[in-house]
Short mmCIF file of N, CA and C in Angstrom, two decimals:
data_model
loop_
_atom_site.label_atom_id
_atom_site.label_comp_id
_atom_site.label_asym_id
_atom_site.label_seq_id
_atom_site.Cartn_x
_atom_site.Cartn_y
_atom_site.Cartn_z
N MET N 1 -31.91 13.26 -0.52
CA MET N 1 -31.10 12.10 -0.64
C MET N 1 -29.49 12.97 -0.09
N THR N 2 -28.85 12.44 0.73
CA THR N 2 -27.78 13.36 1.01
C THR N 2 -26.51 12.71 -0.36
N ALA N 3 -25.53 13.49 -0.10
CA ALA N 3 -24.45 12.83 -1.18
C ALA N 3 -23.39 12.11 -0.22
N PRO N 4 -23.00 11.12 -1.18
CA PRO N 4 -22.58 10.10 -0.98
C PRO N 4 -20.83 10.37 -0.21
N ARG N 5 -20.60 9.72 1.06
CA ARG N 5 -18.96 9.74 1.19
C ARG N 5 -18.17 9.23 0.53
N ALA N 6 -18.53 7.67 0.18
CA ALA N 6 -17.64 6.53 -0.35
C ALA N 6 -18.38 6.22 -1.62
N VAL N 7 -17.31 6.04 -2.54
CA VAL N 7 -17.96 5.11 -3.87
C VAL N 7 -17.31 3.80 -3.92
N VAL N 8 -17.85 2.86 -4.10
CA VAL N 8 -17.20 1.71 -4.46
C VAL N 8 -17.73 1.28 -6.10
N VAL N 9 -16.38 1.01 -6.74
CA VAL N 9 -16.86 0.73 -8.22
C VAL N 9 -16.07 -0.62 -8.39
N GLY N 10 -17.10 -1.41 -8.81
CA GLY N 10 -16.41 -2.93 -9.17
C GLY N 10 -16.85 -2.95 -10.85
N VAL N 11 -15.28 -2.75 -11.57
CA VAL N 11 -14.85 -2.42 -12.81
C VAL N 11 -14.61 -4.09 -13.17
N GLY N 12 -15.48 -4.37 -14.31
CA GLY N 12 -14.86 -5.71 -14.90
C GLY N 12 -16.52 -6.10 -16.06
N ASN N 13 -16.33 -7.07 -16.40
CA ASN N 13 -17.06 -7.69 -17.43
C ASN N 13 -17.57 -9.12 -17.22
N GLU N 14 -18.87 -9.27 -16.66
CA GLU N 14 -19.14 -10.69 -16.13
C GLU N 14 -19.20 -11.77 -17.14
N TYR N 15 -18.76 -11.46 -18.52
CA TYR N 15 -19.01 -12.52 -19.69
C TYR N 15 -17.11 -12.53 -19.78
N ARG N 16 -16.13 -12.52 -19.09
CA ARG N 16 -14.58 -12.69 -19.25
C ARG N 16 -14.27 -13.08 -18.01
N HIS N 17 -15.03 -14.36 -17.31
CA HIS N 17 -14.68 -14.98 -16.14
C HIS N 17 -14.18 -14.32 -14.88
N ASP N 18 -12.80 -14.06 -14.88
CA ASP N 18 -12.43 -13.52 -13.54
C ASP N 18 -12.43 -12.19 -13.40
N ASP N 19 -12.55 -11.67 -14.51
CA ASP N 19 -12.74 -9.98 -15.01
C ASP N 19 -14.49 -9.73 -14.41
N GLY N 20 -15.11 -10.82 -14.00
CA GLY N 20 -16.15 -10.35 -13.24
C GLY N 20 -16.06 -10.11 -11.93
N ILE N 21 -14.91 -10.40 -11.21
CA ILE N 21 -14.88 -9.93 -9.57
C ILE N 21 -14.73 -8.83 -9.33
N GLY N 22 -14.73 -7.69 -9.84
CA GLY N 22 -15.27 -6.07 -9.41
C GLY N 22 -16.98 -6.23 -9.32
N PRO N 23 -17.66 -6.50 -10.37
CA PRO N 23 -18.83 -6.79 -10.34
C PRO N 23 -19.45 -7.26 -9.38
N ALA N 24 -19.07 -8.81 -8.92
CA ALA N 24 -19.42 -9.54 -7.94
C ALA N 24 -19.19 -9.22 -6.45
N VAL N 25 -17.72 -8.23 -6.51
CA VAL N 25 -18.03 -7.75 -4.98
C VAL N 25 -18.87 -6.47 -4.82
N ALA N 26 -18.99 -5.60 -6.26
CA ALA N 26 -20.19 -4.77 -6.17
C ALA N 26 -21.52 -4.97 -5.49
N ARG N 27 -21.97 -6.27 -6.15
CA ARG N 27 -23.34 -6.58 -5.95
C ARG N 27 -23.54 -7.14 -4.38
N HIS N 28 -22.79 -7.82 -4.17
CA HIS N 28 -22.71 -8.05 -2.96
C HIS N 28 -22.65 -7.23 -1.82
N LEU N 29 -21.96 -5.97 -1.92
CA LEU N 29 -21.95 -4.84 -1.09
C LEU N 29 -23.09 -4.03 -1.44
N GLU N 30 -23.37 -4.21 -2.38
CA GLU N 30 -24.89 -3.22 -2.56
C GLU N 30 -26.06 -3.93 -1.81
N LYS N 31 -25.69 -5.01 -1.56
CA LYS N 31 -27.24 -5.85 -1.05
C LYS N 31 -27.03 -5.12 0.55
N LEU N 32 -25.98 -5.22 1.12
CA LEU N 32 -25.53 -4.32 2.58
C LEU N 32 -26.34 -3.10 2.52
N ALA N 33 -26.57 -2.09 1.39
CA ALA N 33 -27.17 -0.69 2.02
C ALA N 33 -26.44 -0.06 3.04
N ILE N 34 -25.22 -0.02 2.39
CA ILE N 34 -24.43 0.66 3.61
C ILE N 34 -24.62 2.31 3.24
N PRO N 35 -25.22 2.99 4.46
CA PRO N 35 -25.40 4.19 4.26
C PRO N 35 -24.24 5.39 4.11
N GLY N 36 -24.27 6.25 2.75
CA GLY N 36 -23.32 7.23 2.96
C GLY N 36 -22.12 6.57 1.78
N VAL N 37 -22.49 5.20 1.18
CA VAL N 37 -21.79 4.53 0.30
C VAL N 37 -22.65 4.41 -1.07
N LEU N 38 -21.81 4.77 -2.00
CA LEU N 38 -22.65 4.83 -3.55
C LEU N 38 -21.63 3.25 -4.01
N VAL N 39 -22.66 2.47 -4.52
CA VAL N 39 -21.91 1.40 -5.19
C VAL N 39 -22.22 1.29 -6.65
N GLU N 40 -21.30 1.03 -7.46
CA GLU N 40 -21.51 0.89 -8.73
C GLU N 40 -21.04 0.01 -9.53
N LEU N 41 -21.49 -0.43 -10.90
CA LEU N 41 -20.55 -1.20 -11.87
C LEU N 41 -20.13 -0.36 -13.02
N CYS N 42 -18.89 -1.06 -13.47
CA CYS N 42 -17.96 0.02 -14.51
C CYS N 42 -17.67 -0.79 -15.53
N ASP N 43 -17.79 -0.46 -17.00
CA ASP N 43 -17.01 -1.85 -17.94
C ASP N 43 -15.57 -1.46 -17.87
N GLY N 44 -15.04 -0.65 -17.44
CA GLY N 44 -13.54 -0.60 -17.28
C GLY N 44 -13.24 0.69 -17.84
N GLU N 45 -14.24 1.65 -18.37
CA GLU N 45 -13.73 3.14 -19.03
C GLU N 45 -13.42 4.07 -18.27
N PRO N 46 -12.22 3.97 -17.83
CA PRO N 46 -11.67 5.03 -17.16
C PRO N 46 -12.33 6.23 -16.86
N THR N 47 -12.90 6.95 -18.21
CA THR N 47 -13.46 8.52 -17.77
C THR N 47 -14.69 8.30 -17.13
N GLY N 48 -15.21 7.19 -17.35
CA GLY N 48 -16.67 6.85 -17.03
C GLY N 48 -16.74 7.19 -15.23
N LEU N 49 -15.38 6.95 -14.65
CA LEU N 49 -15.40 7.00 -12.92
C LEU N 49 -15.56 8.01 -12.47
N LEU N 50 -15.29 9.44 -13.38
CA LEU N 50 -14.80 10.75 -13.11
C LEU N 50 -16.30 11.20 -12.43
N ASP N 51 -17.29 10.87 -12.90
CA ASP N 51 -18.77 11.73 -12.41
C ASP N 51 -18.72 10.54 -11.05
N LEU N 52 -18.71 9.58 -10.95
CA LEU N 52 -18.87 8.59 -9.87
C LEU N 52 -17.98 8.98 -9.00
N TRP N 53 -17.12 9.21 -9.01
CA TRP N 53 -16.08 9.71 -7.50
C TRP N 53 -15.81 11.21 -7.22
N ALA N 54 -16.32 11.94 -7.91
CA ALA N 54 -15.92 13.45 -7.97
C ALA N 54 -16.73 14.08 -6.81
N GLY N 55 -15.37 14.30 -5.95
CA GLY N 55 -16.00 15.00 -4.69
C GLY N 55 -16.10 13.79 -3.51
N VAL N 56 -16.05 12.54 -3.48
CA VAL N 56 -15.82 11.53 -2.12
C VAL N 56 -15.04 11.82 -1.49
N GLU N 57 -15.20 11.34 -0.12
CA GLU N 57 -13.77 11.50 0.60
C GLU N 57 -12.98 10.19 0.17
N LEU N 58 -13.57 9.02 -0.26
CA LEU N 58 -12.99 8.06 -0.44
C LEU N 58 -13.55 7.03 -1.89
N ALA N 59 -12.45 6.46 -2.71
CA ALA N 59 -12.98 5.91 -3.79
C ALA N 59 -12.62 4.76 -4.03
N ILE N 60 -12.89 3.54 -3.73
CA ILE N 60 -12.56 2.14 -4.18
C ILE N 60 -12.81 1.68 -4.98
N VAL N 61 -12.16 1.11 -6.22
CA VAL N 61 -12.23 0.73 -7.17
C VAL N 61 -11.59 -0.76 -7.29
N ILE N 62 -12.62 -1.82 -7.88
CA ILE N 62 -12.09 -3.37 -7.38
C ILE N 62 -12.20 -3.63 -9.36
N ASP N 63 -11.10 -4.49 -9.03
CA ASP N 63 -10.77 -4.77 -10.61
C ASP N 63 -9.83 -6.29 -10.53
N ALA N 64 -10.11 -6.58 -11.56
CA ALA N 64 -9.26 -7.95 -12.05
C ALA N 64 -7.96 -7.64 -12.59
N VAL N 65 -6.66 -8.27 -12.00
CA VAL N 65 -5.49 -7.89 -12.95
C VAL N 65 -4.72 -9.28 -13.08
N LEU N 66 -4.17 -9.41 -14.36
CA LEU N 66 -3.26 -10.38 -14.58
C LEU N 66 -1.70 -10.05 -14.53
N CYS N 67 -1.03 -10.87 -13.45
CA CYS N 67 0.50 -11.05 -13.17
C CYS N 67 1.04 -12.29 -13.39
N GLU N 68 2.82 -11.86 -13.98
CA GLU N 68 3.58 -12.56 -13.68
C GLU N 68 4.67 -12.61 -13.11
N PRO N 69 4.74 -13.54 -11.90
CA PRO N 69 4.57 -14.92 -12.18
C PRO N 69 2.83 -14.87 -11.64
N GLN N 70 1.91 -16.08 -12.25
CA GLN N 70 0.61 -15.82 -11.76
C GLN N 70 0.35 -16.67 -10.45
N THR N 71 -0.19 -15.76 -9.70
CA THR N 71 -0.81 -16.07 -8.28
C THR N 71 -2.42 -16.04 -8.09
N PRO N 72 -3.02 -16.61 -8.81
CA PRO N 72 -4.99 -16.57 -8.75
C PRO N 72 -5.28 -16.46 -7.61
N GLY N 73 -6.24 -15.45 -7.39
CA GLY N 73 -6.94 -15.05 -6.03
C GLY N 73 -5.79 -14.16 -5.01
N ARG N 74 -5.08 -13.85 -5.52
CA ARG N 74 -4.38 -12.94 -4.73
C ARG N 74 -4.59 -11.51 -4.63
N ILE N 75 -4.73 -11.07 -3.52
CA ILE N 75 -5.13 -9.63 -3.47
C ILE N 75 -4.12 -8.59 -3.24
N TRP N 76 -4.39 -7.38 -4.00
CA TRP N 76 -3.73 -6.46 -3.83
C TRP N 76 -4.53 -5.12 -3.73
N ARG N 77 -3.92 -4.54 -2.17
CA ARG N 77 -4.41 -3.09 -1.93
C ARG N 77 -3.50 -2.15 -2.48
N THR N 78 -3.82 -1.13 -3.57
CA THR N 78 -2.52 -0.21 -3.74
C THR N 78 -3.19 0.92 -4.21
N THR N 79 -2.36 1.96 -4.87
CA THR N 79 -2.95 3.32 -4.55
C THR N 79 -2.43 3.48 -6.37
N VAL N 80 -3.12 4.46 -6.87
CA VAL N 80 -3.06 4.79 -8.10
C VAL N 80 -1.51 5.25 -8.44
N ASP N 81 -0.88 5.65 -7.34
CA ASP N 81 0.76 6.21 -8.11
C ASP N 81 1.35 4.98 -7.65
N ALA N 82 1.16 3.85 -7.28
CA ALA N 82 1.62 1.90 -7.47
C ALA N 82 1.41 2.03 -8.70
N LEU N 83 0.23 1.92 -8.99
CA LEU N 83 0.01 1.34 -10.47
C LEU N 83 0.69 1.75 -11.57
N ARG N 84 1.30 3.10 -11.42
CA ARG N 84 1.92 3.71 -12.57
C ARG N 84 3.21 3.08 -12.88
N GLY N 85 4.05 2.51 -11.49
CA GLY N 85 5.15 1.90 -11.85
C GLY N 85 5.17 0.44 -12.08
N LEU N 86 3.87 -0.47 -12.04
CA LEU N 86 3.78 -1.83 -12.33
C LEU N 86 3.89 -2.15 -13.89
N THR N 87 5.05 -3.05 -13.57
CA THR N 87 5.43 -3.25 -14.75
C THR N 87 5.26 -4.93 -14.95
N HIS N 88 4.80 -5.60 -14.06
CA HIS N 88 4.41 -6.86 -14.14
C HIS N 88 3.10 -7.49 -13.79
N ALA N 89 2.02 -6.50 -14.04
CA ALA N 89 0.93 -6.98 -13.83
C ALA N 89 -0.05 -5.97 -15.30
N ALA N 90 -0.94 -6.63 -15.77
CA ALA N 90 -1.46 -5.90 -16.84
C ALA N 90 -2.97 -6.13 -16.53
N SER N 91 -3.74 -5.15 -17.05
CA SER N 91 -5.64 -5.07 -16.52
C SER N 91 -5.74 -4.15 -17.82
N SER N 92 -6.83 -4.41 -18.61
CA SER N 92 -7.36 -3.72 -19.31
C SER N 92 -8.32 -2.52 -18.96
N HIS N 93 -8.23 -2.26 -17.14
CA HIS N 93 -9.30 -1.61 -16.63
C HIS N 93 -8.08 -1.04 -15.85
N ALA N 94 -7.49 -1.41 -14.73
CA ALA N 94 -6.86 -0.87 -13.34
C ALA N 94 -5.98 0.25 -14.08
N LEU N 95 -4.81 -0.44 -15.05
CA LEU N 95 -3.78 0.43 -15.56
C LEU N 95 -4.13 1.92 -16.40
N GLY N 96 -5.36 1.85 -16.70
CA GLY N 96 -6.02 3.07 -17.48
C GLY N 96 -6.11 3.86 -16.31
N ILE N 97 -6.66 3.73 -15.44
CA ILE N 97 -7.34 4.49 -14.28
C ILE N 97 -6.07 5.76 -13.83
N PRO N 98 -4.84 5.50 -13.98
CA PRO N 98 -4.05 6.25 -13.56
C PRO N 98 -4.21 7.86 -14.87
N ASP N 99 -4.30 7.23 -15.84
CA ASP N 99 -4.44 8.03 -17.31
C ASP N 99 -5.80 9.15 -17.12
N ALA N 100 -6.69 8.37 -16.47
CA ALA N 100 -8.03 9.57 -16.09
C ALA N 100 -7.88 10.41 -15.02
N LEU N 101 -7.02 10.35 -14.34
CA LEU N 101 -6.87 11.52 -13.05
C LEU N 101 -6.54 12.65 -13.44
N PRO N 102 -5.53 12.61 -14.26
CA PRO N 102 -5.15 14.12 -14.86
C PRO N 102 -6.41 15.08 -15.45
N LEU N 103 -7.27 14.01 -16.13
CA LEU N 103 -8.09 14.92 -16.37
C LEU N 103 -9.45 15.11 -15.62
N GLY N 104 -9.74 14.11 -14.53
CA GLY N 104 -9.93 14.40 -13.37
C GLY N 104 -9.93 15.48 -12.60
N ARG N 105 -8.27 15.68 -12.27
CA ARG N 105 -7.71 16.74 -11.62
C ARG N 105 -8.39 18.28 -12.30
N ALA N 106 -8.31 18.19 -13.74
CA ALA N 106 -8.60 19.56 -14.56
C ALA N 106 -9.67 19.65 -14.43
N LEU N 107 -10.45 18.75 -14.48
CA LEU N 107 -12.34 19.20 -14.20
C LEU N 107 -12.79 19.22 -12.88
N GLY N 108 -11.89 19.02 -11.93
CA GLY N 108 -11.91 19.34 -10.21
C GLY N 108 -12.79 18.08 -10.00
N LYS N 109 -12.91 16.68 -10.92
CA LYS N 109 -13.48 15.75 -10.12
C LYS N 109 -12.65 14.28 -9.69
N VAL N 110 -12.11 14.87 -8.71
CA VAL N 110 -11.11 13.49 -8.02
C VAL N 110 -12.05 13.23 -6.44
N PRO N 111 -11.43 12.21 -5.95
CA PRO N 111 -11.92 11.75 -4.85
C PRO N 111 -10.93 12.37 -3.92
N GLY N 112 -11.21 12.39 -2.25
CA GLY N 112 -10.03 12.92 -1.82
C GLY N 112 -9.26 11.59 -1.72
N GLU N 113 -9.19 10.46 -1.74
CA GLU N 113 -8.66 9.29 -1.64
C GLU N 113 -9.14 8.18 -2.57
N LEU N 114 -8.16 7.88 -3.48
CA LEU N 114 -8.52 6.96 -4.44
C LEU N 114 -7.99 5.31 -4.15
N LEU N 115 -8.41 4.28 -3.70
CA LEU N 115 -7.60 2.86 -3.67
C LEU N 115 -8.12 2.42 -4.50
N VAL N 116 -7.18 1.44 -5.25
CA VAL N 116 -7.34 -0.05 -5.88
C VAL N 116 -7.37 -0.79 -5.39
N ILE N 117 -8.20 -2.38 -5.13
CA ILE N 117 -8.17 -3.23 -5.04
C ILE N 117 -8.43 -4.25 -5.96
N ALA N 118 -6.87 -4.83 -6.35
CA ALA N 118 -6.55 -5.72 -7.51
C ALA N 118 -6.64 -7.33 -7.18
N VAL N 119 -7.38 -8.00 -7.85
CA VAL N 119 -7.35 -9.08 -7.60
C VAL N 119 -6.65 -10.06 -8.89
N GLU N 120 -6.09 -10.68 -8.33
CA GLU N 120 -4.91 -11.70 -9.54
C GLU N 120 -6.04 -12.63 -10.30
N ALA N 121 -6.07 -12.66 -11.57
CA ALA N 121 -7.05 -13.26 -12.29
C ALA N 121 -6.32 -14.73 -12.69
N GLU N 122 -7.22 -15.66 -13.04
CA GLU N 122 -6.37 -17.07 -13.61
C GLU N 122 -6.73 -16.64 -15.26
N ARG N 123 -7.90 -16.24 -15.29
CA ARG N 123 -8.60 -16.36 -16.86
C ARG N 123 -9.59 -15.04 -16.88
N LEU N 124 -9.45 -14.90 -18.19
CA LEU N 124 -10.18 -13.57 -18.48
C LEU N 124 -10.40 -14.01 -19.94
N ASP N 125 -10.82 -14.94 -20.54
CA ASP N 125 -11.23 -15.36 -21.79
C ASP N 125 -12.50 -15.23 -21.61
N LEU N 126 -13.42 -15.55 -22.85
CA LEU N 126 -15.01 -15.40 -22.66
C LEU N 126 -15.38 -16.32 -22.06
N GLY N 127 -16.48 -16.10 -20.88
CA GLY N 127 -17.17 -17.39 -20.66
C GLY N 127 -17.56 -16.55 -19.04
N VAL N 128 -18.77 -17.31 -18.54
CA VAL N 128 -19.40 -16.98 -17.27
C VAL N 128 -18.74 -17.55 -16.03
N GLY N 129 -18.75 -17.22 -14.83
CA GLY N 129 -18.26 -17.68 -13.86
C GLY N 129 -16.67 -17.40 -13.32
N LEU N 130 -16.44 -17.40 -11.90
CA LEU N 130 -15.21 -16.91 -11.81
C LEU N 130 -14.48 -18.18 -11.35
N SER N 131 -13.32 -18.13 -11.66
CA SER N 131 -12.34 -19.60 -11.30
C SER N 131 -12.44 -19.63 -9.94
N ALA N 132 -12.17 -20.96 -9.31
CA ALA N 132 -12.19 -21.19 -8.06
C ALA N 132 -11.43 -20.46 -6.97
N PRO N 133 -9.94 -19.77 -7.59
CA PRO N 133 -9.38 -18.96 -6.44
C PRO N 133 -9.70 -17.73 -6.43
N VAL N 134 -10.47 -17.20 -7.61
CA VAL N 134 -10.80 -16.09 -7.54
C VAL N 134 -12.18 -15.64 -6.71
N ALA N 135 -12.88 -16.98 -6.84
CA ALA N 135 -14.18 -16.95 -6.30
C ALA N 135 -13.85 -16.99 -4.61
N ALA N 136 -12.86 -17.73 -4.43
CA ALA N 136 -12.11 -17.91 -2.71
C ALA N 136 -12.12 -17.02 -2.46
N ALA N 137 -11.67 -15.94 -2.97
CA ALA N 137 -11.30 -14.55 -2.56
C ALA N 137 -12.14 -13.43 -2.42
N LEU N 138 -13.44 -13.77 -2.96
CA LEU N 138 -14.62 -12.78 -3.08
C LEU N 138 -14.67 -12.21 -1.37
N PRO N 139 -15.08 -13.18 -0.54
CA PRO N 139 -15.13 -12.73 1.11
C PRO N 139 -14.03 -12.28 1.39
N GLU N 140 -12.59 -12.21 1.23
CA GLU N 140 -11.78 -11.31 1.56
C GLU N 140 -11.91 -9.66 1.25
N VAL N 141 -11.84 -9.85 -0.30
CA VAL N 141 -12.08 -8.39 -0.68
C VAL N 141 -13.15 -7.64 -0.48
N THR N 142 -14.03 -8.56 0.14
CA THR N 142 -15.30 -7.48 0.71
C THR N 142 -15.25 -7.25 1.48
N ALA N 143 -14.35 -7.94 2.78
CA ALA N 143 -13.74 -7.78 4.26
C ALA N 143 -12.82 -6.24 3.98
N THR N 144 -12.18 -6.51 2.95
CA THR N 144 -10.98 -5.29 3.06
C THR N 144 -11.74 -4.04 2.34
N VAL N 145 -13.07 -4.09 1.44
CA VAL N 145 -13.63 -2.84 1.18
C VAL N 145 -14.26 -2.16 2.55
N LEU N 146 -15.08 -3.04 3.77
CA LEU N 146 -15.70 -3.05 4.49
C LEU N 146 -14.56 -2.22 5.54
N THR N 147 -13.32 -2.72 5.71
CA THR N 147 -12.32 -2.22 6.42
C THR N 147 -11.74 -0.67 6.31
N GLU N 148 -11.83 -0.51 5.08
CA GLU N 148 -11.36 0.52 4.03
C GLU N 148 -12.63 1.80 4.59
N LEU N 149 -14.26 1.45 4.55
CA LEU N 149 -15.03 2.26 4.68
C LEU N 149 -14.98 2.74 6.10
N ALA N 150 -14.81 1.87 7.07
CA ALA N 150 -14.44 1.79 8.28
C ALA N 150 -13.80 2.79 9.03
N ARG N 151 -12.63 2.93 8.14
CA ARG N 151 -11.50 3.98 8.55
C ARG N 151 -12.35 5.42 8.56
N LEU N 152 -13.38 5.56 7.89
CA LEU N 152 -14.01 6.80 7.89
C LEU N 152 -14.98 6.79 8.80
N GLY N 153 -15.29 5.74 9.23
CA GLY N 153 -16.39 5.53 10.12
C GLY N 153 -17.92 5.12 9.76
N ILE N 154 -17.80 4.09 8.40
CA ILE N 154 -19.07 4.04 7.49
C ILE N 154 -18.70 2.76 7.88
N ARG N 155 -19.92 2.15 8.08
CA ARG N 155 -20.22 0.81 8.71
C ARG N 155 -21.31 0.07 8.20
N ALA N 156 -21.46 -1.00 7.81
CA ALA N 156 -22.95 -1.57 7.01
C ALA N 156 -23.48 -1.96 8.36
N PRO N 157 -25.04 -1.80 7.97
CA PRO N 157 -26.34 -2.02 8.99
C PRO N 157 -25.33 -3.27 9.70
N SER N 158 -26.20 -3.66 10.73
CA SER N 158 -26.17 -4.75 11.69
C SER N 158 -27.63 -5.53 11.24
N ALA N 159 -27.43 -7.03 11.20
CA ALA N 159 -28.72 -7.52 11.08
C ALA N 159 -29.59 -7.14 12.39
N ALA N 160 -29.47 -6.54 13.48
CA ALA N 160 -30.04 -6.53 14.39
C ALA N 160 -31.05 -4.79 13.95
N ASP N 161 -30.53 -4.34 13.23
CA ASP N 161 -30.83 -2.62 13.16
C ASP N 161 -32.06 -2.79 11.98
#
């Protein structure tokens, strides 16, 4: 098996409503069996990401975020540097990612590029199922990931393959 060129990590907890958007997107992408792409789930522990993304060209992390004012379902394509200055959003996962990078650099476990796709959540309380606005964002989030992978020349196999 050859090493993956990219990794897509769905961060979140499916038992906290919209926090399940990362795992939902990851499961959809996993079914596409995209060559050269590793798709993984993560519970949100930033240091757990280090081994996943070490040495890949592109790491894409998908997570839910709460923002004020709230616009559930809005999609943010951002970088870790932009997250550092983000004062109007809160996530128990994505905002810990910048803290993992210095450790990753020290250990030589960083990707060539790290992209965060954050989806604004409506609710993160206990319970199963995405809210309607976040569920409606699922196809666009998936398309955003596929577009980013295509920049590297990585494409999902077509149905005719």
